[in-house]
Short mmCIF file of N, CA and C in Angstrom, two decimals:
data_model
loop_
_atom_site.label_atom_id
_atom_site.label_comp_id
_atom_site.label_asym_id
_atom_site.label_seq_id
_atom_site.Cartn_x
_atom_site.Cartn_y
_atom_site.Cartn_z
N UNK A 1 24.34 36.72 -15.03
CA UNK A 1 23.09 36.00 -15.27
C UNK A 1 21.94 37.00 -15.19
N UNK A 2 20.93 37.09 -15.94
CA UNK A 2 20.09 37.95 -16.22
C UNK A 2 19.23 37.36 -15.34
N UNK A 3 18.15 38.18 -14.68
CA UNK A 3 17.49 38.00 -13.31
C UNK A 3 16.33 37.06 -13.68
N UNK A 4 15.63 37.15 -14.76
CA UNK A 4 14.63 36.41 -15.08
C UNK A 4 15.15 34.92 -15.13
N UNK A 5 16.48 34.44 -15.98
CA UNK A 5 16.95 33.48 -15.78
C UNK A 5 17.30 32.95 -14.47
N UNK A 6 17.64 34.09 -13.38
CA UNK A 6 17.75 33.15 -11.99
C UNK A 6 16.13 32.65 -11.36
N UNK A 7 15.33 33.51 -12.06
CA UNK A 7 14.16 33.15 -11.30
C UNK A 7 13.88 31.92 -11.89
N UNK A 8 14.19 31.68 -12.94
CA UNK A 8 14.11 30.40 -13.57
C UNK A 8 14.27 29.56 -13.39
N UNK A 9 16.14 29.04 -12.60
CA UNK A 9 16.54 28.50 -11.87
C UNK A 9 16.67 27.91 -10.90
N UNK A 10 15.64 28.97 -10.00
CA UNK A 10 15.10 28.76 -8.30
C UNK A 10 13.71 28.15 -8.99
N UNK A 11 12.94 28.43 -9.90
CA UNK A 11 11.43 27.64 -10.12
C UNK A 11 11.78 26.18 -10.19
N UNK A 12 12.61 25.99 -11.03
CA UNK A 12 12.50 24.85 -11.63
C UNK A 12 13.83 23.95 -10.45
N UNK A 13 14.31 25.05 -10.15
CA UNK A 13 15.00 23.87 -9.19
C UNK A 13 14.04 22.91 -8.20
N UNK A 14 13.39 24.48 -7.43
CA UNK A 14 12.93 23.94 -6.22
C UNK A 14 11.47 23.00 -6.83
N UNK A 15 11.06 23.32 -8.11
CA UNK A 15 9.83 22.12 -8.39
C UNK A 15 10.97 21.10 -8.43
N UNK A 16 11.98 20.70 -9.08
CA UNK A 16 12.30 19.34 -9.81
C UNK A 16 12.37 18.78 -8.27
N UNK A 17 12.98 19.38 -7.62
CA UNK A 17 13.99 18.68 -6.04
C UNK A 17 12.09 18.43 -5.27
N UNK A 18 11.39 18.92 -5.19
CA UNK A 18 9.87 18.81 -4.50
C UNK A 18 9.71 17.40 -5.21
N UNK A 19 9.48 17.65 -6.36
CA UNK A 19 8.80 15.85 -6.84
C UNK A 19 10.06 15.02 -6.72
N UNK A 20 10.99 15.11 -6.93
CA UNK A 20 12.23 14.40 -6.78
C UNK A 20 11.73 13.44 -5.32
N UNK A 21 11.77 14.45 -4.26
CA UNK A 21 12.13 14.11 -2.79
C UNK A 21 10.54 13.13 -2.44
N UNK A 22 9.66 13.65 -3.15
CA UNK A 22 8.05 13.34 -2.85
C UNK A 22 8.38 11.86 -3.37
N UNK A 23 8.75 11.37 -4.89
CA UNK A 23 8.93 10.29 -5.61
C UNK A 23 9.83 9.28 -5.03
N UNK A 24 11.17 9.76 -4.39
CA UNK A 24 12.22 8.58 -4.71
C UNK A 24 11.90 8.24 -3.28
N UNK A 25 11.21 9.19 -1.77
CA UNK A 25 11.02 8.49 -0.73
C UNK A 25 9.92 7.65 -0.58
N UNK A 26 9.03 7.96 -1.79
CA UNK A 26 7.71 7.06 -1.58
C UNK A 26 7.98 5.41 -2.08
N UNK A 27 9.23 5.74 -3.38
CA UNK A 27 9.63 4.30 -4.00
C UNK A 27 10.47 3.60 -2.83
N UNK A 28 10.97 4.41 -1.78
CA UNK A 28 12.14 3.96 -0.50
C UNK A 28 11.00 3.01 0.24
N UNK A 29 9.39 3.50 0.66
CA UNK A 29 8.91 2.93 1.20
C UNK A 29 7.95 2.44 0.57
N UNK A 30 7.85 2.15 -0.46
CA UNK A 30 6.68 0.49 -1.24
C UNK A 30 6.96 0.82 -2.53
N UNK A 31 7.85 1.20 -3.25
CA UNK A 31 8.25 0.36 -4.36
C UNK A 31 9.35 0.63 -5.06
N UNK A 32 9.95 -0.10 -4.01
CA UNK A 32 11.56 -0.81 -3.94
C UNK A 32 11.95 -1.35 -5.41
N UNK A 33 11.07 -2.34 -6.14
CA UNK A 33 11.45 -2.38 -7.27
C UNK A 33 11.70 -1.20 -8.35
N UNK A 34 11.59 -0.04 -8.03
CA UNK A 34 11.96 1.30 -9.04
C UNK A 34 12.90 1.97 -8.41
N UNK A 35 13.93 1.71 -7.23
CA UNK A 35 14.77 2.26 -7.22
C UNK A 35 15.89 2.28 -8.13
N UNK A 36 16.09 1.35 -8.98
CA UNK A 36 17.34 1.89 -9.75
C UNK A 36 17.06 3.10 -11.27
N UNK A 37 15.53 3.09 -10.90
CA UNK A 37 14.87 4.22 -12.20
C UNK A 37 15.45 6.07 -12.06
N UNK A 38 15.94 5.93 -10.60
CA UNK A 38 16.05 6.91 -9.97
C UNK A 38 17.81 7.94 -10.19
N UNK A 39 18.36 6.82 -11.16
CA UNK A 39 19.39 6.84 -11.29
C UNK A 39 20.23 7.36 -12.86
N UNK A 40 21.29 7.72 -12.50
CA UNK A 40 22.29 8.24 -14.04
C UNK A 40 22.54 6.74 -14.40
N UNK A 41 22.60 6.40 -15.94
CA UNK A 41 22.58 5.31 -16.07
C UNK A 41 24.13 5.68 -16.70
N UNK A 42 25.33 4.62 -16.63
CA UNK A 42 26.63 4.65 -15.98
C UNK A 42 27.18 4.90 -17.75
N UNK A 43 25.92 4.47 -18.58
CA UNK A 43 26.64 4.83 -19.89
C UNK A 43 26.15 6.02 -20.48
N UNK A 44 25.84 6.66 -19.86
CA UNK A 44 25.52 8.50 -20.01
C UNK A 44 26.54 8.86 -19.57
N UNK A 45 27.72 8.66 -18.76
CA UNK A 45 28.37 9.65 -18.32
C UNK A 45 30.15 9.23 -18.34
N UNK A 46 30.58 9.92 -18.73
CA UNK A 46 31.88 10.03 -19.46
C UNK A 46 32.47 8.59 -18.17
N UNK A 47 33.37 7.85 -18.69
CA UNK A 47 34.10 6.84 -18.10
C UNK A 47 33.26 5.63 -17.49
N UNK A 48 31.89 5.79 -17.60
CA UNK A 48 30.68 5.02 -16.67
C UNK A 48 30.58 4.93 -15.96
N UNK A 49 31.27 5.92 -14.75
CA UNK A 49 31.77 5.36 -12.93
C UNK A 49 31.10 6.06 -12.55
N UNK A 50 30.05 6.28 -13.21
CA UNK A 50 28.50 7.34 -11.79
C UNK A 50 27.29 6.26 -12.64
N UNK A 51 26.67 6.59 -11.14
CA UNK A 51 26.62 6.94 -10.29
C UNK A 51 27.52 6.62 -9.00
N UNK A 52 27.24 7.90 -7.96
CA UNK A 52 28.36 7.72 -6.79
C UNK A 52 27.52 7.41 -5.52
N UNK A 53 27.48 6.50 -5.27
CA UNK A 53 26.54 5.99 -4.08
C UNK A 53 27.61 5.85 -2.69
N UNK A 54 26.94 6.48 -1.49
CA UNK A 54 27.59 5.78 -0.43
C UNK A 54 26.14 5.96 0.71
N UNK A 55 25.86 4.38 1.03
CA UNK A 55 24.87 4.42 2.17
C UNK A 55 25.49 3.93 3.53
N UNK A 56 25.29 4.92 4.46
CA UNK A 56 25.87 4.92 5.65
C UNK A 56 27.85 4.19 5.72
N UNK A 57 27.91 5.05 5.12
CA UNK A 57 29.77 4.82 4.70
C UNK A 57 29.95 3.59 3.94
N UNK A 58 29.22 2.99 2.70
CA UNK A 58 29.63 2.01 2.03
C UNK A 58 29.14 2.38 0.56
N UNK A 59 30.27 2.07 0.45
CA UNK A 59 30.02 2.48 -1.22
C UNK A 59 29.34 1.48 -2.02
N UNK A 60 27.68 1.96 -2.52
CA UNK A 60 27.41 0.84 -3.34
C UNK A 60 27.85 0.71 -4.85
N UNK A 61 28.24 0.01 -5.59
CA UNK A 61 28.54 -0.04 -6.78
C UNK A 61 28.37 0.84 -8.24
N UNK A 62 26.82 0.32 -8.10
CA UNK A 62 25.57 0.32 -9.43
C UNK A 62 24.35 0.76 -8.47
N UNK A 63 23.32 1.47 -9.46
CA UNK A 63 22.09 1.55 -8.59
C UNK A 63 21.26 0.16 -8.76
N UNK A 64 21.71 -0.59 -9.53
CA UNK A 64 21.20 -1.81 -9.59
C UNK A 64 21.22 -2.29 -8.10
N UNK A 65 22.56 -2.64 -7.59
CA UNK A 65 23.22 -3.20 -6.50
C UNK A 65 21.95 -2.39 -5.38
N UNK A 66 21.94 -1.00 -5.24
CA UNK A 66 20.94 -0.35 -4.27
C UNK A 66 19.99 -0.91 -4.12
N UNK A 67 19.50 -0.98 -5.44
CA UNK A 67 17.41 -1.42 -5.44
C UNK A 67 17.94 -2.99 -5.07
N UNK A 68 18.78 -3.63 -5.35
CA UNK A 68 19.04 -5.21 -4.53
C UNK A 68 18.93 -5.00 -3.47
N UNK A 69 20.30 -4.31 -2.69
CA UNK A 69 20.23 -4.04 -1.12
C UNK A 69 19.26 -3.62 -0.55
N UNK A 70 17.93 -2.46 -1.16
CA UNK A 70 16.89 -2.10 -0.46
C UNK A 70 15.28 -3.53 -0.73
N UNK A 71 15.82 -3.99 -1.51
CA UNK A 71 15.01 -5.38 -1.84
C UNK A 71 15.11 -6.40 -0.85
N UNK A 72 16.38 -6.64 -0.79
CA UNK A 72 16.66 -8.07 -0.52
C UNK A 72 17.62 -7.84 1.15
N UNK A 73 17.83 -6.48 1.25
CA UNK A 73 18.71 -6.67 2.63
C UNK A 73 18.37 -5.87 4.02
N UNK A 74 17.51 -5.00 3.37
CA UNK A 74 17.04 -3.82 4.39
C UNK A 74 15.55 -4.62 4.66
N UNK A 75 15.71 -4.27 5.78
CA UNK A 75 13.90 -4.24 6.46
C UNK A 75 13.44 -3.36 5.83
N UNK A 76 11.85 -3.46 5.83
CA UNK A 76 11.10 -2.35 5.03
C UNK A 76 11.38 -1.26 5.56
N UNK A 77 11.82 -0.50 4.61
CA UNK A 77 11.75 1.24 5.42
C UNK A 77 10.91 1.97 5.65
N UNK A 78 10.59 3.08 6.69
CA UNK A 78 9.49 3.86 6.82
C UNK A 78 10.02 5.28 6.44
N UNK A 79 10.34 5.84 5.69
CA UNK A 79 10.95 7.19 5.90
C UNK A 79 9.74 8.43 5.81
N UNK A 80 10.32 9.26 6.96
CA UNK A 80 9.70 10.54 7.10
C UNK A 80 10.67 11.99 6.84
N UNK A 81 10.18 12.47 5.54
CA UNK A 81 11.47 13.79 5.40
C UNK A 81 10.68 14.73 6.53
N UNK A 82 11.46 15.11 7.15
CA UNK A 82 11.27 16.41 7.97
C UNK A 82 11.45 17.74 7.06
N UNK A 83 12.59 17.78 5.96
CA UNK A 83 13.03 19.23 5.57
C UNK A 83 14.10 18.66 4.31
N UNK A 84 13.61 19.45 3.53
CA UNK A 84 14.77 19.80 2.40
C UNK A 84 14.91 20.84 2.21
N UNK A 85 16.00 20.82 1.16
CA UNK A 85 16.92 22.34 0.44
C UNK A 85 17.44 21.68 -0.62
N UNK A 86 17.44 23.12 -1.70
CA UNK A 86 17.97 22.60 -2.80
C UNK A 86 18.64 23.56 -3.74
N UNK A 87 20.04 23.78 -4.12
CA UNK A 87 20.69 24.75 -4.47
C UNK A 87 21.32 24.20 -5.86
N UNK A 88 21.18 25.41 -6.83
CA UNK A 88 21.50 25.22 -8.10
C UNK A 88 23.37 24.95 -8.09
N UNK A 89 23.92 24.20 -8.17
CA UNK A 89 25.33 23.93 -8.40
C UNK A 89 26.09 24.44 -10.00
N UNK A 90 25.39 24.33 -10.90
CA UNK A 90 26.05 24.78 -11.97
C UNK A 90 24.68 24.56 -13.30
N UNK A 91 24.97 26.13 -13.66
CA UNK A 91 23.76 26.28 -14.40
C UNK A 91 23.21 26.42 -15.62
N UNK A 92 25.20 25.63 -16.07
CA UNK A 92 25.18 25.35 -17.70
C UNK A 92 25.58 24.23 -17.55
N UNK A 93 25.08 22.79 -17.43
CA UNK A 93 25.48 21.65 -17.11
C UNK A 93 24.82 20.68 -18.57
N UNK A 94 25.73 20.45 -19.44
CA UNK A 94 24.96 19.69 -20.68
C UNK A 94 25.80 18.00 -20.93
N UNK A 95 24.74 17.37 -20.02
CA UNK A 95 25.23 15.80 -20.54
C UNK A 95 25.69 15.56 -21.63
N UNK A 96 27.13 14.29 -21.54
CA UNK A 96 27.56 13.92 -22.84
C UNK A 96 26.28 13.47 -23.88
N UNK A 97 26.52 13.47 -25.06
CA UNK A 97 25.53 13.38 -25.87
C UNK A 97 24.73 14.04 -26.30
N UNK A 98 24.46 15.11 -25.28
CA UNK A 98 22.74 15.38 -25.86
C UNK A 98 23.09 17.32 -26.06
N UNK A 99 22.35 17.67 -26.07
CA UNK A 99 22.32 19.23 -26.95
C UNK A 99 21.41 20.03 -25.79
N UNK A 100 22.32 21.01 -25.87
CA UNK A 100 22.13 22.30 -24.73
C UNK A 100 20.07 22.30 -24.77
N UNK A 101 19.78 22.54 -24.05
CA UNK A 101 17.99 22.79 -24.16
C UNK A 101 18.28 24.53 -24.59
N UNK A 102 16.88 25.40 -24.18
CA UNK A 102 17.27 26.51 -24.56
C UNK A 102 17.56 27.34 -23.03
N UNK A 103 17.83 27.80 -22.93
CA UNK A 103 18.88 28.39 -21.51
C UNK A 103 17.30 28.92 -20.54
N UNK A 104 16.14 29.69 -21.28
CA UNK A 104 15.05 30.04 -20.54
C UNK A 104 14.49 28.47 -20.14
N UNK A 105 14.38 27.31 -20.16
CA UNK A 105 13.69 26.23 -19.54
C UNK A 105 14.41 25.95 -18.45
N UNK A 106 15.85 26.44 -17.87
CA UNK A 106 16.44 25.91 -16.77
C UNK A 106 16.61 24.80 -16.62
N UNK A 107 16.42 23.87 -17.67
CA UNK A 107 17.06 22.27 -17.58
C UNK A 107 18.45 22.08 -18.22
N UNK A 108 19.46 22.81 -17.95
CA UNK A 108 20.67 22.99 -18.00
C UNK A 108 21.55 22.89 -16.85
N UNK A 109 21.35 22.32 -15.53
CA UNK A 109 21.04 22.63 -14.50
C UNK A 109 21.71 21.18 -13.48
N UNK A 110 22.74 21.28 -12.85
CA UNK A 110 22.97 20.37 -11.59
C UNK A 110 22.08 20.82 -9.91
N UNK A 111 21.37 20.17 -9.54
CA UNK A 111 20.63 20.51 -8.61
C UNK A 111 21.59 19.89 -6.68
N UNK A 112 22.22 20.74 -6.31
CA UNK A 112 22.14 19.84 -4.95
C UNK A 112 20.44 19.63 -4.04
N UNK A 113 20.22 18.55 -3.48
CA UNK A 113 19.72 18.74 -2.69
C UNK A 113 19.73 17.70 -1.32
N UNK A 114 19.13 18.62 -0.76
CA UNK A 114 19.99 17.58 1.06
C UNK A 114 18.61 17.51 1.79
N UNK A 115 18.50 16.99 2.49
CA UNK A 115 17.41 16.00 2.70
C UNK A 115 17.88 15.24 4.41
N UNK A 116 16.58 16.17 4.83
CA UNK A 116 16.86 15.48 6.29
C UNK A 116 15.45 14.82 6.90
N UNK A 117 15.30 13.67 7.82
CA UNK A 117 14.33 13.33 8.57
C UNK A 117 14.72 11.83 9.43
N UNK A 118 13.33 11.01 9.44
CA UNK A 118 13.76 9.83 9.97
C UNK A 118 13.40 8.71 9.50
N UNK A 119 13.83 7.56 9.85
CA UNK A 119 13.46 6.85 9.28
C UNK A 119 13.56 5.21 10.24
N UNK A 120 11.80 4.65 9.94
CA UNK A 120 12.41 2.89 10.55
C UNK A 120 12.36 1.87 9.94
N UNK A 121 13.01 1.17 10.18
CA UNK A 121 13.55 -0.46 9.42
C UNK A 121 12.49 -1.39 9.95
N UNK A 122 11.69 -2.01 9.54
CA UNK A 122 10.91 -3.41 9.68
C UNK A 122 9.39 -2.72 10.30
N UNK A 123 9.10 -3.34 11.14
CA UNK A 123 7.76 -2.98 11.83
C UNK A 123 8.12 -1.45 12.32
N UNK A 124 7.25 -0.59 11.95
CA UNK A 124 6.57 0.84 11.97
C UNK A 124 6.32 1.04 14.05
N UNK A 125 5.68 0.34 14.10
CA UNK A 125 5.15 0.37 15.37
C UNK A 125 6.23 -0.60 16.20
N UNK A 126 6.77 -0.85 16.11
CA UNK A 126 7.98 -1.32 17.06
C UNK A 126 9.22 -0.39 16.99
N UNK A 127 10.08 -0.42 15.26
CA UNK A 127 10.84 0.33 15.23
C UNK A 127 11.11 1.75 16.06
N UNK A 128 12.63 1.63 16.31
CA UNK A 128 12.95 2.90 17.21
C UNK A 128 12.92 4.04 15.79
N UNK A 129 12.43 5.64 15.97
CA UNK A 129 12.74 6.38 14.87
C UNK A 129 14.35 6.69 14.27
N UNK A 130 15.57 6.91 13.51
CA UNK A 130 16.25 7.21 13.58
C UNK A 130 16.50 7.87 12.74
N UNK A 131 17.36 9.36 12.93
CA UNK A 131 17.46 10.40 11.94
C UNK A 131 18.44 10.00 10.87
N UNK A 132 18.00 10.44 9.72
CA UNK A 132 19.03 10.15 9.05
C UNK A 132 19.56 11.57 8.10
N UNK A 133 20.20 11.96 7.30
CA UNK A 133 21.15 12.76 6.69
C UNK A 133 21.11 12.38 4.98
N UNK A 134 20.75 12.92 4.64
CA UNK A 134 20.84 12.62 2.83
C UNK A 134 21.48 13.92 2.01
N UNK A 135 21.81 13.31 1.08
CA UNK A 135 22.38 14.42 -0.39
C UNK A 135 22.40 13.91 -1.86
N UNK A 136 21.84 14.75 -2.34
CA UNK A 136 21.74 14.26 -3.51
C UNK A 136 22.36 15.43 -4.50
N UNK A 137 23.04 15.01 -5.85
CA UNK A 137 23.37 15.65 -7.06
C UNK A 137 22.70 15.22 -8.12
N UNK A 138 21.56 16.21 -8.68
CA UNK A 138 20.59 15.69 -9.53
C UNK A 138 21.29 16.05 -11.18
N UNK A 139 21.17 15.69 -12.10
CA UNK A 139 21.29 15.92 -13.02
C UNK A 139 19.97 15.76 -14.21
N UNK A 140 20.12 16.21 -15.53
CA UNK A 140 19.02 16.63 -16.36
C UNK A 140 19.19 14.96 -16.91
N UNK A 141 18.30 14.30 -17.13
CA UNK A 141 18.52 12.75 -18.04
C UNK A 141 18.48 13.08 -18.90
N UNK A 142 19.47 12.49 -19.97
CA UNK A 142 19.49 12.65 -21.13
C UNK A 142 18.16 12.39 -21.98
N UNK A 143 17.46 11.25 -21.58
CA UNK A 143 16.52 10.91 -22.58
C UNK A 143 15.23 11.65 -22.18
N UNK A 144 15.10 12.66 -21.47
CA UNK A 144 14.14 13.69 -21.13
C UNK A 144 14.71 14.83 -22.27
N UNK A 145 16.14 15.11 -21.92
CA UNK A 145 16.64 16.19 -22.55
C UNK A 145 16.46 15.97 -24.08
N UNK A 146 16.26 14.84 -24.20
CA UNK A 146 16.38 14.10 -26.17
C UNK A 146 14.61 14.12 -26.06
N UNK A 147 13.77 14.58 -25.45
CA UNK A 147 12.62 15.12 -25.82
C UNK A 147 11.43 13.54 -25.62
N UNK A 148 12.13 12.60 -24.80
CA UNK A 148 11.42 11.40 -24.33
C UNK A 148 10.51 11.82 -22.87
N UNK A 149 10.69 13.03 -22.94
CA UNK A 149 9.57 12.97 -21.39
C UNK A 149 8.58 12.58 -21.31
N UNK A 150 7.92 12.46 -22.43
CA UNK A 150 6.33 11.83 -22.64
C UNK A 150 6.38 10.79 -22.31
N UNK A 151 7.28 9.86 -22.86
CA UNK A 151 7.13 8.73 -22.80
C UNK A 151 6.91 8.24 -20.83
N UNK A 152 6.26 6.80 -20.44
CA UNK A 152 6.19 6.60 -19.47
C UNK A 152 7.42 6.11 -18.59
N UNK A 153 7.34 7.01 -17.39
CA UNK A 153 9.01 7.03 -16.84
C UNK A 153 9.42 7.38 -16.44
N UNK A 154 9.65 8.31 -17.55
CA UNK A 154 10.61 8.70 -17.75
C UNK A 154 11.42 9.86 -17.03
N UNK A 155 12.03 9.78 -16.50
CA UNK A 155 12.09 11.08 -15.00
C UNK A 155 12.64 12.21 -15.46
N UNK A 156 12.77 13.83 -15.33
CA UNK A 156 13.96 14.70 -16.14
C UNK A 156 15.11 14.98 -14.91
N UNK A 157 14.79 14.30 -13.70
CA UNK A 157 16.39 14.77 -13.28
C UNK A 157 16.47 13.35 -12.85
N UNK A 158 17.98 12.92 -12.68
CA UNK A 158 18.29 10.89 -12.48
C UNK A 158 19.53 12.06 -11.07
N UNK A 159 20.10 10.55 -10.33
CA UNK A 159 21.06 11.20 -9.15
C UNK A 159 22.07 10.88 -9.64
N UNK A 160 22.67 11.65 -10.18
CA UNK A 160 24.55 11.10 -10.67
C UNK A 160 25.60 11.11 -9.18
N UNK A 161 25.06 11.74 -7.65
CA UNK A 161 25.62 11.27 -6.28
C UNK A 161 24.73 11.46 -5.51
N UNK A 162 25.01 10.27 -4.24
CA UNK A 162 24.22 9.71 -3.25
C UNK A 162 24.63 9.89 -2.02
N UNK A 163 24.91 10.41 -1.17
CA UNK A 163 25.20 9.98 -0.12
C UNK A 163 24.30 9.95 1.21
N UNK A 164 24.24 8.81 2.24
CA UNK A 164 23.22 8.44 3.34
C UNK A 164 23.54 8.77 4.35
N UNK A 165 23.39 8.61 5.29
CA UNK A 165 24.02 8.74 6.64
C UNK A 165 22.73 8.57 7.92
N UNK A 166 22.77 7.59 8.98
CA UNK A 166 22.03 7.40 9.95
C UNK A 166 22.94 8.52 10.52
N UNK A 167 22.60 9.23 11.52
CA UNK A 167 22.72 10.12 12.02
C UNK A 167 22.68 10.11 13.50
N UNK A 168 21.72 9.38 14.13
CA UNK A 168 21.63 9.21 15.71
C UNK A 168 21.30 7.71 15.56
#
């Protein structure tokens, strides 16, 4: 890999995973109705069985099913990230369908990123804090990659895996 291209890689990683982490915890705590925006939609990806969700050892389905459960089953959440990281996983990654970008934009790109802090359920000022454990596998959305970024939305990385974990 030619060096300018890794610098490429680390730019655009560590911007996408920054607004990523800034966006999907702010929708965690007031607007719950856009969590499933946040997501690989199941007919982008070969067999339809991603996204891979598991919150605190349960596998949710659909991200539909999520933005239900964080709607309709969770107390309001408060989350506070303490710290992320975010490491390029594979750096020729081209969704079914859509056509390689050009290799200098670094949106070719699986992003891990892991994600730690705390978080409380219902009242802020009562709730006990509790840490929790996150990971995410970002991928490029196709309909960013098909040149829809303009449009309103429209996100360029969706989570094709999820996993949660309360922690203490």
């Amino acid at each position: 890999m030619e060096d300018q291209e890794h610098v490429t890689l680390i730019k655009v990683s560590t911007n996408a995973s920054q607004y990523f982490v800034d966006s999907y915890y702010a929708a965690l705590n007031g607007r719950r109705n856009t969590i499933a925006s946040f997501y690989m939609p199941p007919a982008a990806m070969p067999g339809g069985n991603l996204p891979s969700i598991s919150f605190n050892g349960t596998q949710i389905p659909t991200a539909a099913a999520m933005q239900t459960m964080f709607e309709q089953q969770i107390p309001q959440p408060h989350y506070e990230v303490q710290c992320y990281d975010c490491h390029v996983v594979n750096p020729n990654y081209i969704s079914e369908g859509t056509q390689a970008r050009p290799a200098k934009t670094g949106k070719n790109m699986t992003i891990l990123v892991a994600v730690s802090g705390y978080v409380k359920y219902g009242n802020p000022k009562e709730a006990q804090p509790r840490a929790f454990s996150e990971s995410f596998l970002l991928v490029p959305n196709p309909a960013a990659a098909e040149g829809q970024q303009r449009m309103k939305n429209v996100k360029e990385w969706l989570i094709q895996t999820q996993t949660f974990r309360i922690v203490v």
